[in-house]
């Protein structure tokens, strides 16, 4: 098409433009007045384009209007509480027993036991000087429950609840001199009730005390006491607990003066050079060279962003995160012992600021001596610093959230040892996933899967190499749903976007074990709702009465009961400042929400026995190998198809 230019109509230079609004309107008006001088073909094309643009804008506006009308007509169901119960002031912790029969409330002035069937108080333990802040519960036999509590002063206490009585056993960190008391920051019991661990701090140092609870002796002693006493005492003397280990943060190994590997082998004697990470024979000049190389590589960032003394990390760790693990893998127990029931045999932990996941055996042989400062049996190395962790219900999978938005999944069943030594070895990860965004990870939650779900999903590789799903929450408020499997592609979906309003920040994001693909969401503005993780949309809203608010909003006190399919939430009555100053104690209520009676959740409902992850026990190495070979044979067609796809992609990238 020929291009026509009209004399006198020229595009001015940038310097000729004026910032005034009148000059701009004059310029565009001049173009519009001279439009009739353009050729006929250009004017026809211009009219066609204008009509197409107008029609597109009309279609877009109609679609937006239809979408807005659909959203307006779509109403999210609201779930109201079916029962309520007035709870003591400052109830800081609520836990539910594994059998779903009792609720245990930790509050100011003591501990209360609530029956879930009648929502009434069964028994209490009172002390005017105590305010409990955390509770850990384990269900034992004959309707007996073991309770580990921590109060606001850092004192750890041990209780036993049996039927309608609660017994105080002992204080773990009790001392006559208050200035020498150890402060407990965390005290938790294993699910079976055989072991407990407490994080202690004192004078800037931190360590972990691991205990063994003689629960079988306790059950017999409680039966005798109840048979001989008409009125059960509130405090009883039972068999003492056993301190198994006192674990301190591992020190960085110092450099050795040995110059050659031959000298190192002669020094060690048994040839164990690489093992748990505590007996590496690394020379001093190697540490120095590593420091020089690091500073040379990142000199630009170190010079432009120097760390001030207030921004530098502390020298030692400040906290410890631990998990009790059941027997997994192909390695036998020490001494050939076999557990008669599911109780933990391993304690895994990581210290703040550390890259390593450490593993300690809880089951020792009689020949082994109890070490005052035991070394870890196995070291699981990671490329970055650990920020958060989670363990599956069967304790087979361990998920670690690392720095740089990296998530590492470990499979304990396939402990592929790189080095077999007397002090342990290292293993290979199950999967590595990079979470999008630039915010640090803060919480991990694994999603339970029933056997029925595993059979129908196309991504499932069998019980030997199953699919794994979990939720990742970032400090920015964003939350992602991750689906991964061994050797396969990981799917990452944004479940909750980064909120623009600080009030919409999610304080609790917790998957619901008895509802498929649903998660409980609590926000800082007090809103509570249940969302679908696949569609990232609310299913229904949990409504508190207008007279109450969620309390406290930064750390809501709540608990999910998977057996009864109930949700318990603490609500505080709305009061003015004058009423708060006049009252010595707050007015709180425990609200009960029943999901079993909600018809909206029929499509998502899972029978409770199916939500418990099954542990496939393997009798030996031969059975494990046969099962693995069978699953590899069943997935041969899928692996060949994926191999062809990846090979084509590789060829395309090479020739580009």
XYZ file of C-alpha atoms in Angstrom:
656
model
C 0.000 0.000 0.000
C 1.326 3.378 -0.942
C 2.037 5.832 1.837
C 0.884 9.431 1.358
C 2.312 12.418 3.197
C 0.618 15.773 3.282
C 2.804 18.812 3.159
C 2.598 20.951 6.247
C 1.780 18.040 8.587
C 5.064 17.022 10.162
C 5.904 15.192 13.369
C 7.560 17.734 15.644
C 10.823 17.113 17.435
C 10.726 16.079 21.087
C 11.891 19.554 22.082
C 8.818 21.088 20.393
C 6.403 19.248 22.711
C 4.799 21.364 25.366
C 3.741 20.174 28.793
C 0.514 22.143 28.670
C -2.755 20.309 28.160
C -4.040 22.823 25.559
C -1.129 22.230 23.198
C -1.689 18.479 23.296
C -5.386 18.862 22.458
C -4.542 21.234 19.601
C -2.130 18.716 18.116
C -4.614 15.806 18.170
C -7.416 18.067 16.872
C -5.241 19.007 13.904
C -4.749 15.323 13.080
C -8.493 14.695 13.275
C -9.322 17.653 10.967
C -6.955 16.446 8.269
C -8.295 12.883 8.336
C -10.612 13.531 5.393
C -7.587 14.268 3.197
C -6.310 10.678 3.593
C -6.878 8.153 0.754
C -10.112 6.211 0.635
C -8.429 2.850 1.301
C -6.809 4.124 4.489
C -10.098 5.536 5.761
C -11.911 2.238 5.093
C -9.267 0.277 6.999
C -9.485 2.797 9.817
C -13.260 2.374 10.089
C -12.969 -1.429 10.074
C -10.359 -1.361 12.827
C -12.422 1.041 14.899
C -15.493 -1.160 14.599
C -13.509 -4.265 15.577
C -12.050 -2.516 18.621
C -15.471 -1.249 19.682
C -16.986 -4.707 19.300
C -14.147 -6.278 21.337
C -14.652 -3.738 24.110
C -18.380 -4.502 24.138
C -17.719 -8.253 24.425
C -15.238 -7.693 27.267
C -17.659 -5.458 29.128
C -20.468 -8.005 28.696
C -18.252 -10.828 30.024
C -17.195 -8.708 32.994
C -20.821 -7.916 33.739
C -21.797 -11.590 33.529
C -18.893 -12.549 35.818
C -19.816 -9.876 38.349
C -23.454 -10.991 38.329
C -22.396 -14.634 38.800
C -20.150 -13.706 41.725
C -22.911 -11.616 43.243
C -25.464 -14.407 42.960
C -23.016 -17.010 44.267
C -23.316 -17.052 48.037
C -20.794 -18.839 50.186
C -22.560 -20.959 52.838
C -22.119 -19.921 56.459
C -21.591 -22.427 59.268
C -22.714 -21.339 62.739
C -21.705 -22.970 66.043
C -23.964 -25.734 67.295
C -22.759 -25.641 70.921
C -20.840 -23.337 73.200
C -19.152 -23.660 76.557
C -17.780 -20.972 78.883
C -14.089 -21.665 79.473
C -11.724 -20.322 82.155
C -9.928 -17.034 81.685
C -6.823 -16.898 79.504
C -7.181 -20.335 77.926
C -3.912 -20.500 75.982
C -3.845 -24.089 74.707
C -6.394 -26.738 73.666
C -5.591 -30.301 72.607
C -7.853 -33.233 71.772
C -7.164 -36.829 72.732
C -6.513 -39.331 69.949
C -9.701 -41.212 70.811
C -11.761 -38.012 70.535
C -13.279 -38.376 74.007
C -11.691 -35.477 75.876
C -10.429 -31.947 75.436
C -7.572 -30.673 77.600
C -7.488 -26.936 78.287
C -4.424 -25.143 79.606
C -5.299 -21.803 81.197
C -4.565 -19.513 84.106
C -4.774 -21.252 87.494
C -4.524 -24.785 86.141
C -5.691 -27.503 83.773
C -9.233 -28.612 82.824
C -10.581 -31.778 81.205
C -13.717 -31.418 79.028
C -15.864 -34.279 77.758
C -16.538 -33.940 74.026
C -19.839 -35.839 74.179
C -21.509 -33.552 76.730
C -19.179 -30.523 76.534
C -18.940 -30.383 80.313
C -15.959 -30.196 82.651
C -14.969 -33.621 84.028
C -12.112 -32.674 86.345
C -9.590 -29.896 86.946
C -6.154 -29.375 88.441
C -5.806 -25.935 90.042
C -2.841 -23.831 91.110
C -3.257 -20.082 91.522
C 0.395 -19.414 90.623
C 0.361 -21.346 87.321
C -0.694 -20.262 83.827
C -0.243 -23.038 81.262
C 0.715 -22.002 77.731
C 1.199 -25.316 75.889
C 0.000 -28.943 76.169
C 1.139 -32.150 74.467
C -1.053 -35.256 74.787
C -0.637 -38.993 74.213
C -3.393 -41.585 74.578
C -2.507 -44.718 76.546
C -4.526 -47.844 77.340
C -7.691 -48.036 79.456
C -8.791 -44.455 78.714
C -5.567 -43.033 80.151
C -3.821 -39.943 78.764
C -0.339 -38.576 79.379
C -0.052 -34.761 79.407
C 3.119 -32.666 79.093
C 2.621 -28.962 79.895
C 4.693 -25.766 79.987
C 3.641 -22.607 81.836
C 4.461 -18.942 81.267
C 7.472 -19.166 83.619
C 9.098 -21.996 81.630
C 8.276 -24.793 84.086
C 7.585 -28.239 82.577
C 5.046 -30.495 84.328
C 3.889 -34.055 83.743
C 0.282 -35.229 84.330
C -1.718 -38.417 83.883
C -5.466 -38.352 83.233
C -7.480 -41.487 83.903
C -11.299 -41.614 83.519
C -12.525 -38.796 85.784
C -9.287 -38.106 87.682
C -6.157 -36.155 86.852
C -2.871 -36.843 88.665
C 0.144 -34.585 88.920
C 3.383 -36.586 88.576
C 6.350 -34.216 88.784
C 8.098 -31.022 87.662
C 10.981 -31.683 85.295
C 13.054 -28.556 85.943
C 12.308 -28.045 89.616
C 15.137 -26.475 91.693
C 15.370 -24.927 95.142
C 17.289 -21.895 93.840
C 15.158 -19.990 91.352
C 18.249 -18.283 89.911
C 19.611 -21.651 88.748
C 16.381 -22.925 87.237
C 16.435 -24.143 83.659
C 13.781 -22.580 81.420
C 11.753 -25.006 79.303
C 10.608 -23.628 75.945
C 9.053 -26.816 74.536
C 7.929 -30.107 76.074
C 6.322 -32.762 73.879
C 5.486 -36.440 74.224
C 5.589 -39.064 71.485
C 2.296 -40.310 70.098
C 2.675 -43.665 71.850
C 3.561 -42.054 75.186
C 6.865 -43.930 75.594
C 9.220 -40.964 75.144
C 9.283 -37.251 75.786
C 11.673 -34.422 74.943
C 12.097 -30.960 76.452
C 14.093 -28.012 75.087
C 15.920 -26.321 77.984
C 17.764 -22.998 78.100
C 20.004 -21.493 80.743
C 22.534 -18.631 80.665
C 22.468 -18.361 76.883
C 22.961 -22.100 76.230
C 20.347 -24.515 74.889
C 20.061 -28.308 74.948
C 17.504 -31.106 74.551
C 16.597 -33.567 77.317
C 15.141 -36.888 76.119
C 13.140 -39.001 78.621
C 11.767 -42.540 78.694
C 8.349 -42.908 80.372
C 7.567 -46.299 82.003
C 3.924 -46.183 81.011
C 3.285 -49.905 81.534
C 4.356 -49.610 85.179
C 2.315 -46.432 85.559
C -0.855 -48.149 84.332
C -0.445 -50.962 86.856
C 0.323 -48.548 89.697
C -2.723 -46.409 88.872
C -4.983 -49.470 88.935
C -3.692 -50.406 92.376
C -4.113 -46.878 93.737
C -7.655 -46.569 92.411
C -8.580 -49.925 93.923
C -7.152 -49.081 97.350
C -8.257 -45.434 97.636
C -11.885 -44.382 97.659
C -11.005 -40.775 96.866
C -8.303 -40.517 94.262
C -5.521 -38.088 95.264
C -4.506 -35.246 92.964
C -0.801 -36.064 93.367
C 0.692 -39.555 93.207
C 4.157 -41.034 93.339
C 4.790 -43.267 90.353
C 7.875 -44.979 89.003
C 10.558 -42.430 88.090
C 11.197 -41.388 84.523
C 14.568 -42.098 82.881
C 16.765 -39.434 81.303
C 18.070 -41.112 78.145
C 20.126 -38.351 76.562
C 21.151 -34.763 77.000
C 21.780 -33.511 73.476
C 23.735 -30.297 72.975
C 24.250 -28.431 69.693
C 27.187 -29.985 67.814
C 30.318 -27.913 67.599
C 32.011 -27.109 64.305
C 34.991 -29.464 63.984
C 38.321 -27.697 64.263
C 41.013 -28.102 61.655
C 43.593 -30.837 62.117
C 47.344 -30.470 61.751
C 47.673 -33.662 59.699
C 49.045 -33.052 56.207
C 48.120 -36.145 54.165
C 45.275 -38.683 53.921
C 47.711 -41.426 54.937
C 48.356 -39.648 58.250
C 44.601 -39.270 58.721
C 43.998 -43.015 58.266
C 46.745 -43.840 60.731
C 45.332 -41.370 63.240
C 41.782 -42.713 63.139
C 42.806 -46.337 63.435
C 39.518 -47.854 62.240
C 39.403 -45.810 59.033
C 36.142 -43.980 59.807
C 36.817 -40.575 58.247
C 33.426 -39.558 56.888
C 30.407 -40.319 59.015
C 28.072 -38.394 61.252
C 29.724 -35.045 60.548
C 31.428 -34.856 63.936
C 34.643 -36.720 63.068
C 35.729 -35.163 59.770
C 39.520 -34.831 59.492
C 39.816 -31.502 57.657
C 43.035 -29.504 57.856
C 43.194 -25.921 59.060
C 44.405 -24.480 55.771
C 41.390 -26.041 53.999
C 39.049 -24.063 56.252
C 41.075 -20.914 55.535
C 41.024 -21.479 51.769
C 37.285 -22.015 51.848
C 36.783 -18.721 53.698
C 39.030 -16.853 51.235
C 37.214 -18.318 48.215
C 33.847 -17.374 49.660
C 34.838 -13.768 50.330
C 36.406 -13.434 46.887
C 33.323 -14.780 45.122
C 30.877 -12.571 47.037
C 33.127 -9.544 47.587
C 30.644 -7.272 45.809
C 27.793 -8.116 48.173
C 29.979 -8.156 51.278
C 31.332 -4.675 50.520
C 28.046 -3.025 49.539
C 25.939 -4.645 52.256
C 28.129 -5.021 55.329
C 26.404 -6.576 58.297
C 26.256 -4.468 61.391
C 26.822 -6.122 64.772
C 23.077 -5.937 65.476
C 22.280 -7.736 62.203
C 24.789 -10.536 62.635
C 23.500 -13.969 63.589
C 24.125 -15.237 67.085
C 27.082 -17.552 67.585
C 25.018 -20.484 68.831
C 21.534 -21.862 68.080
C 18.601 -20.493 70.019
C 16.061 -23.288 69.535
C 15.649 -26.927 68.548
C 12.938 -28.679 66.510
C 12.534 -32.434 66.965
C 10.333 -35.285 65.720
C 9.796 -38.850 66.980
C 10.083 -41.405 64.177
C 8.866 -44.990 63.899
C 10.838 -47.851 62.427
C 11.280 -47.499 58.674
C 13.774 -48.507 56.050
C 15.537 -51.784 55.450
C 18.012 -51.603 58.342
C 17.295 -53.823 61.360
C 17.030 -52.504 64.884
C 20.072 -52.566 67.165
C 20.586 -55.983 68.678
C 17.934 -57.522 66.413
C 15.097 -56.297 68.645
C 11.607 -56.036 67.198
C 9.038 -53.581 68.586
C 5.809 -55.207 69.726
C 3.808 -52.088 68.841
C 4.268 -48.798 67.027
C 6.524 -46.767 69.269
C 9.346 -44.471 68.134
C 12.886 -45.767 67.893
C 14.519 -42.655 66.393
C 14.625 -38.975 67.326
C 15.487 -36.579 64.500
C 16.192 -32.900 65.164
C 17.753 -29.752 63.760
C 19.112 -26.674 65.460
C 18.349 -23.119 64.388
C 20.948 -21.813 61.954
C 22.065 -25.345 60.996
C 22.003 -27.135 57.631
C 22.037 -30.674 59.004
C 19.238 -32.974 60.133
C 20.544 -35.219 62.906
C 19.223 -38.630 63.916
C 19.615 -40.316 67.305
C 18.584 -43.869 68.159
C 16.232 -44.195 71.125
C 16.550 -47.988 71.296
C 19.985 -48.957 72.549
C 21.437 -52.401 73.157
C 22.424 -53.456 76.662
C 26.123 -53.452 75.733
C 26.013 -49.803 74.645
C 26.866 -47.252 77.295
C 24.683 -44.216 77.808
C 26.756 -41.288 76.567
C 26.507 -38.011 78.447
C 26.848 -36.082 75.176
C 25.812 -38.580 72.499
C 26.839 -38.183 68.902
C 24.238 -38.418 66.139
C 23.922 -41.820 64.519
C 23.094 -40.402 61.076
C 23.635 -36.999 59.491
C 21.323 -35.839 56.687
C 23.082 -32.893 54.955
C 21.219 -30.044 53.246
C 22.469 -27.329 50.928
C 20.868 -24.451 52.855
C 19.883 -23.491 56.368
C 16.775 -25.247 57.718
C 13.834 -22.966 58.556
C 10.910 -25.359 59.167
C 10.097 -29.062 59.049
C 7.223 -31.548 59.013
C 6.865 -35.332 59.271
C 4.177 -37.530 57.736
C 1.798 -39.465 59.992
C 3.603 -42.727 59.214
C 6.952 -40.920 59.842
C 8.297 -42.224 56.541
C 8.708 -38.796 54.912
C 10.481 -35.769 56.365
C 9.937 -32.419 54.621
C 12.373 -29.564 55.266
C 11.907 -25.912 54.311
C 15.272 -24.314 53.562
C 16.600 -20.870 52.743
C 16.186 -19.654 49.124
C 12.631 -21.067 48.950
C 13.925 -24.624 48.665
C 11.977 -27.624 49.988
C 13.712 -30.987 50.422
C 11.840 -34.264 50.972
C 13.592 -37.214 52.618
C 12.339 -40.803 52.361
C 13.475 -42.895 55.320
C 12.546 -46.171 53.654
C 15.273 -45.733 51.027
C 18.229 -44.733 53.148
C 20.832 -44.965 50.401
C 23.951 -44.785 52.519
C 26.898 -43.099 50.851
C 29.332 -44.234 53.505
C 28.924 -47.122 55.926
C 30.786 -46.283 59.096
C 30.475 -46.948 62.780
C 28.992 -43.498 63.284
C 26.418 -43.573 60.481
C 26.140 -42.170 56.971
C 24.342 -39.745 54.688
C 21.274 -40.294 52.529
C 19.893 -39.016 49.235
C 16.739 -36.825 49.157
C 13.434 -38.025 47.771
C 12.669 -34.739 45.970
C 13.752 -31.089 45.778
C 11.254 -28.303 45.019
C 11.798 -24.565 44.580
C 8.870 -22.445 45.803
C 8.218 -19.307 43.692
C 8.593 -15.864 45.195
C 11.227 -14.215 47.329
C 9.789 -14.682 50.819
C 11.252 -17.035 53.417
C 9.372 -20.223 54.314
C 7.897 -20.427 57.806
C 5.459 -23.400 58.011
C 4.975 -26.822 56.433
C 1.867 -28.994 56.703
C 1.568 -32.471 55.192
C -1.768 -33.618 53.786
C -3.003 -37.056 54.785
C -4.059 -39.365 51.963
C -6.324 -42.358 52.311
C -5.702 -45.626 50.428
C -8.792 -44.919 48.306
C -7.304 -41.600 47.162
C -3.981 -43.196 46.314
C -5.595 -45.832 44.099
C -7.598 -43.465 41.906
C -4.996 -40.741 41.391
C -3.088 -41.062 38.075
C 0.151 -39.712 39.575
C 0.374 -42.506 42.113
C 3.312 -44.886 41.731
C 2.196 -47.443 44.277
C 2.627 -47.800 48.025
C 6.391 -48.157 47.637
C 6.857 -44.770 45.921
C 3.699 -42.787 46.704
C 2.694 -39.279 45.820
C 3.201 -36.642 48.506
C 1.161 -33.472 49.070
C 1.856 -30.642 51.489
C 1.180 -26.955 52.125
C 3.966 -24.368 52.278
C 3.367 -21.012 53.993
C 5.703 -18.043 53.473
C 6.360 -15.116 55.773
C 4.746 -12.803 53.230
C 1.398 -14.561 53.764
C 1.423 -16.503 50.494
C 0.634 -20.223 50.636
C 1.346 -22.895 48.025
C 0.020 -26.406 47.506
C 2.769 -28.794 46.357
C 2.382 -32.259 44.864
C 5.532 -34.284 44.281
C 6.746 -37.828 43.791
C 10.077 -39.551 43.472
C 11.713 -38.869 40.113
C 8.613 -37.087 38.806
C 7.534 -33.554 38.048
C 6.386 -31.461 41.009
C 3.211 -29.423 40.716
C 3.063 -26.104 42.591
C -0.192 -24.152 42.820
C -0.725 -20.822 44.551
C -3.304 -21.572 47.216
C -3.277 -18.088 48.794
C -1.753 -15.066 47.084
C 0.346 -12.538 48.942
C -2.239 -10.287 50.630
C -2.143 -6.562 49.932
C -4.126 -5.787 53.081
C -2.323 -6.640 56.358
C -5.667 -7.637 57.852
C -6.007 -10.465 55.326
C -2.742 -12.054 56.453
C -3.275 -15.763 57.229
C -2.244 -16.770 60.744
C -3.421 -20.400 60.424
C -3.388 -22.537 57.259
C -4.075 -26.137 58.225
C -5.254 -29.055 56.048
C -8.281 -30.910 57.364
C -7.488 -34.634 57.712
C -11.083 -35.843 57.355
C -11.995 -33.602 54.378
C -10.338 -34.133 51.010
C -8.543 -31.124 49.438
C -9.851 -28.691 52.070
C -7.905 -26.463 54.447
C -8.810 -24.318 57.433
C -7.906 -20.643 57.021
C -7.771 -18.085 59.848
C -6.914 -14.473 59.061
C -5.597 -11.614 61.147
C -8.854 -9.668 60.753
C -10.700 -12.456 62.601
C -12.273 -14.184 59.592
C -12.398 -18.001 59.648
C -13.232 -20.068 56.561
C -12.662 -23.405 54.852
C -11.044 -23.258 51.411
C -10.645 -25.725 48.581
C -6.970 -26.099 47.745
C -7.442 -27.111 44.090
C -9.671 -24.176 43.114
C -8.341 -21.712 45.748
C -11.912 -20.696 46.603
C -13.866 -20.619 49.888
C -16.265 -23.512 50.438
C -18.013 -22.005 53.449
C -17.433 -19.396 56.130
C -17.250 -20.212 59.830
C -19.294 -17.572 61.596
C -18.642 -16.429 65.141
C -21.507 -14.746 67.022
C -21.637 -10.976 66.671
C -20.908 -10.618 70.372
C -17.559 -12.418 70.106
C -14.311 -12.123 68.185
C -11.546 -14.590 67.425
C -9.043 -14.504 70.215
C -6.224 -13.944 70.009
C -6.117 -13.138 66.284
C -2.312 -13.420 66.011
C -2.364 -16.930 67.492
C -5.896 -18.372 67.500
C -6.667 -21.006 70.116
C -8.367 -23.854 68.264
C -8.236 -27.609 67.724
C -9.562 -30.042 65.092
C -11.082 -33.332 66.232
C -10.786 -35.813 63.325
C -12.698 -38.564 65.138
C -15.863 -36.539 65.801
C -15.163 -34.198 62.820
C -15.497 -31.116 64.983
C -13.746 -27.778 65.238
C -13.324 -25.975 68.558
C -12.511 -22.257 68.554
C -11.968 -19.884 71.445
C -13.954 -16.653 71.126
C -13.600 -13.546 73.311
C -16.530 -11.282 74.097
C -16.398 -7.800 72.594
C -15.847 -5.304 75.409
C -14.988 -1.634 75.610
C -11.831 -0.324 77.224
C -13.659 0.690 80.397
C -15.127 -2.793 80.807
C -11.721 -4.372 80.298
C -10.201 -2.167 83.008
C -13.006 -2.957 85.450
C -12.873 -6.723 84.948
C -10.027 -8.723 86.399
C -10.660 -11.716 84.144
C -11.740 -12.002 80.541
C -14.907 -13.613 79.269
C -14.125 -16.399 76.793
C -16.296 -19.073 75.189
C -15.471 -22.320 73.426
C -17.546 -22.676 70.231
C -18.179 -26.080 68.659
C -18.615 -26.462 64.871
C -19.750 -29.862 63.615
C -18.683 -30.814 60.077
C -20.401 -34.183 60.249
C -23.812 -32.503 59.936
C -22.833 -30.143 57.079
C -24.295 -31.350 53.764
C -21.994 -29.062 51.736
C -19.039 -31.282 52.647
C -20.510 -34.582 51.440
C -18.365 -34.460 48.283
C -15.181 -33.958 50.308
C -15.857 -36.321 53.169
C -13.446 -39.154 53.971
C -14.203 -41.909 56.509
C -11.950 -41.449 59.503
C -10.330 -44.946 59.485
C -9.208 -44.329 55.906
C -7.381 -41.099 56.704
C -4.777 -42.840 58.822
C -1.688 -43.471 56.742
C -0.910 -47.158 56.632
C 2.611 -48.383 57.275
C 3.546 -51.225 54.954
C 5.817 -53.410 57.045
C 8.581 -55.222 55.183
C 9.882 -58.501 56.525
C 13.253 -58.307 54.819
C 15.408 -57.020 51.998
C 14.194 -59.668 49.541
C 10.540 -58.639 49.963
C 11.430 -54.975 49.547
C 13.407 -55.657 46.363
C 10.597 -57.745 44.881
C 8.056 -55.018 45.595
C 10.284 -52.344 44.109
C 10.961 -54.392 40.930
C 7.231 -55.054 40.514
C 6.391 -51.366 40.709
C 9.170 -50.502 38.276
C 7.744 -53.046 35.837
C 4.222 -51.640 36.215
C 5.431 -48.082 35.509
C 7.616 -49.049 32.512
C 5.204 -47.701 29.896
C 4.805 -44.367 31.669
C 8.560 -43.974 32.137
C 9.248 -44.716 28.471
C 6.677 -42.131 27.428
C 8.225 -39.519 29.708
C 11.701 -40.417 28.455
C 10.642 -39.793 24.828
C 9.139 -36.423 25.731
C 12.240 -35.273 27.590
C 14.509 -36.497 24.785
C 12.607 -34.419 22.208
C 12.844 -31.362 24.434
C 16.581 -31.881 24.810
C 17.108 -32.190 21.049
C 15.049 -29.053 20.444
C 17.147 -27.044 22.880
C 20.409 -28.270 21.368
C 19.502 -27.221 17.809
C 18.049 -23.832 18.783
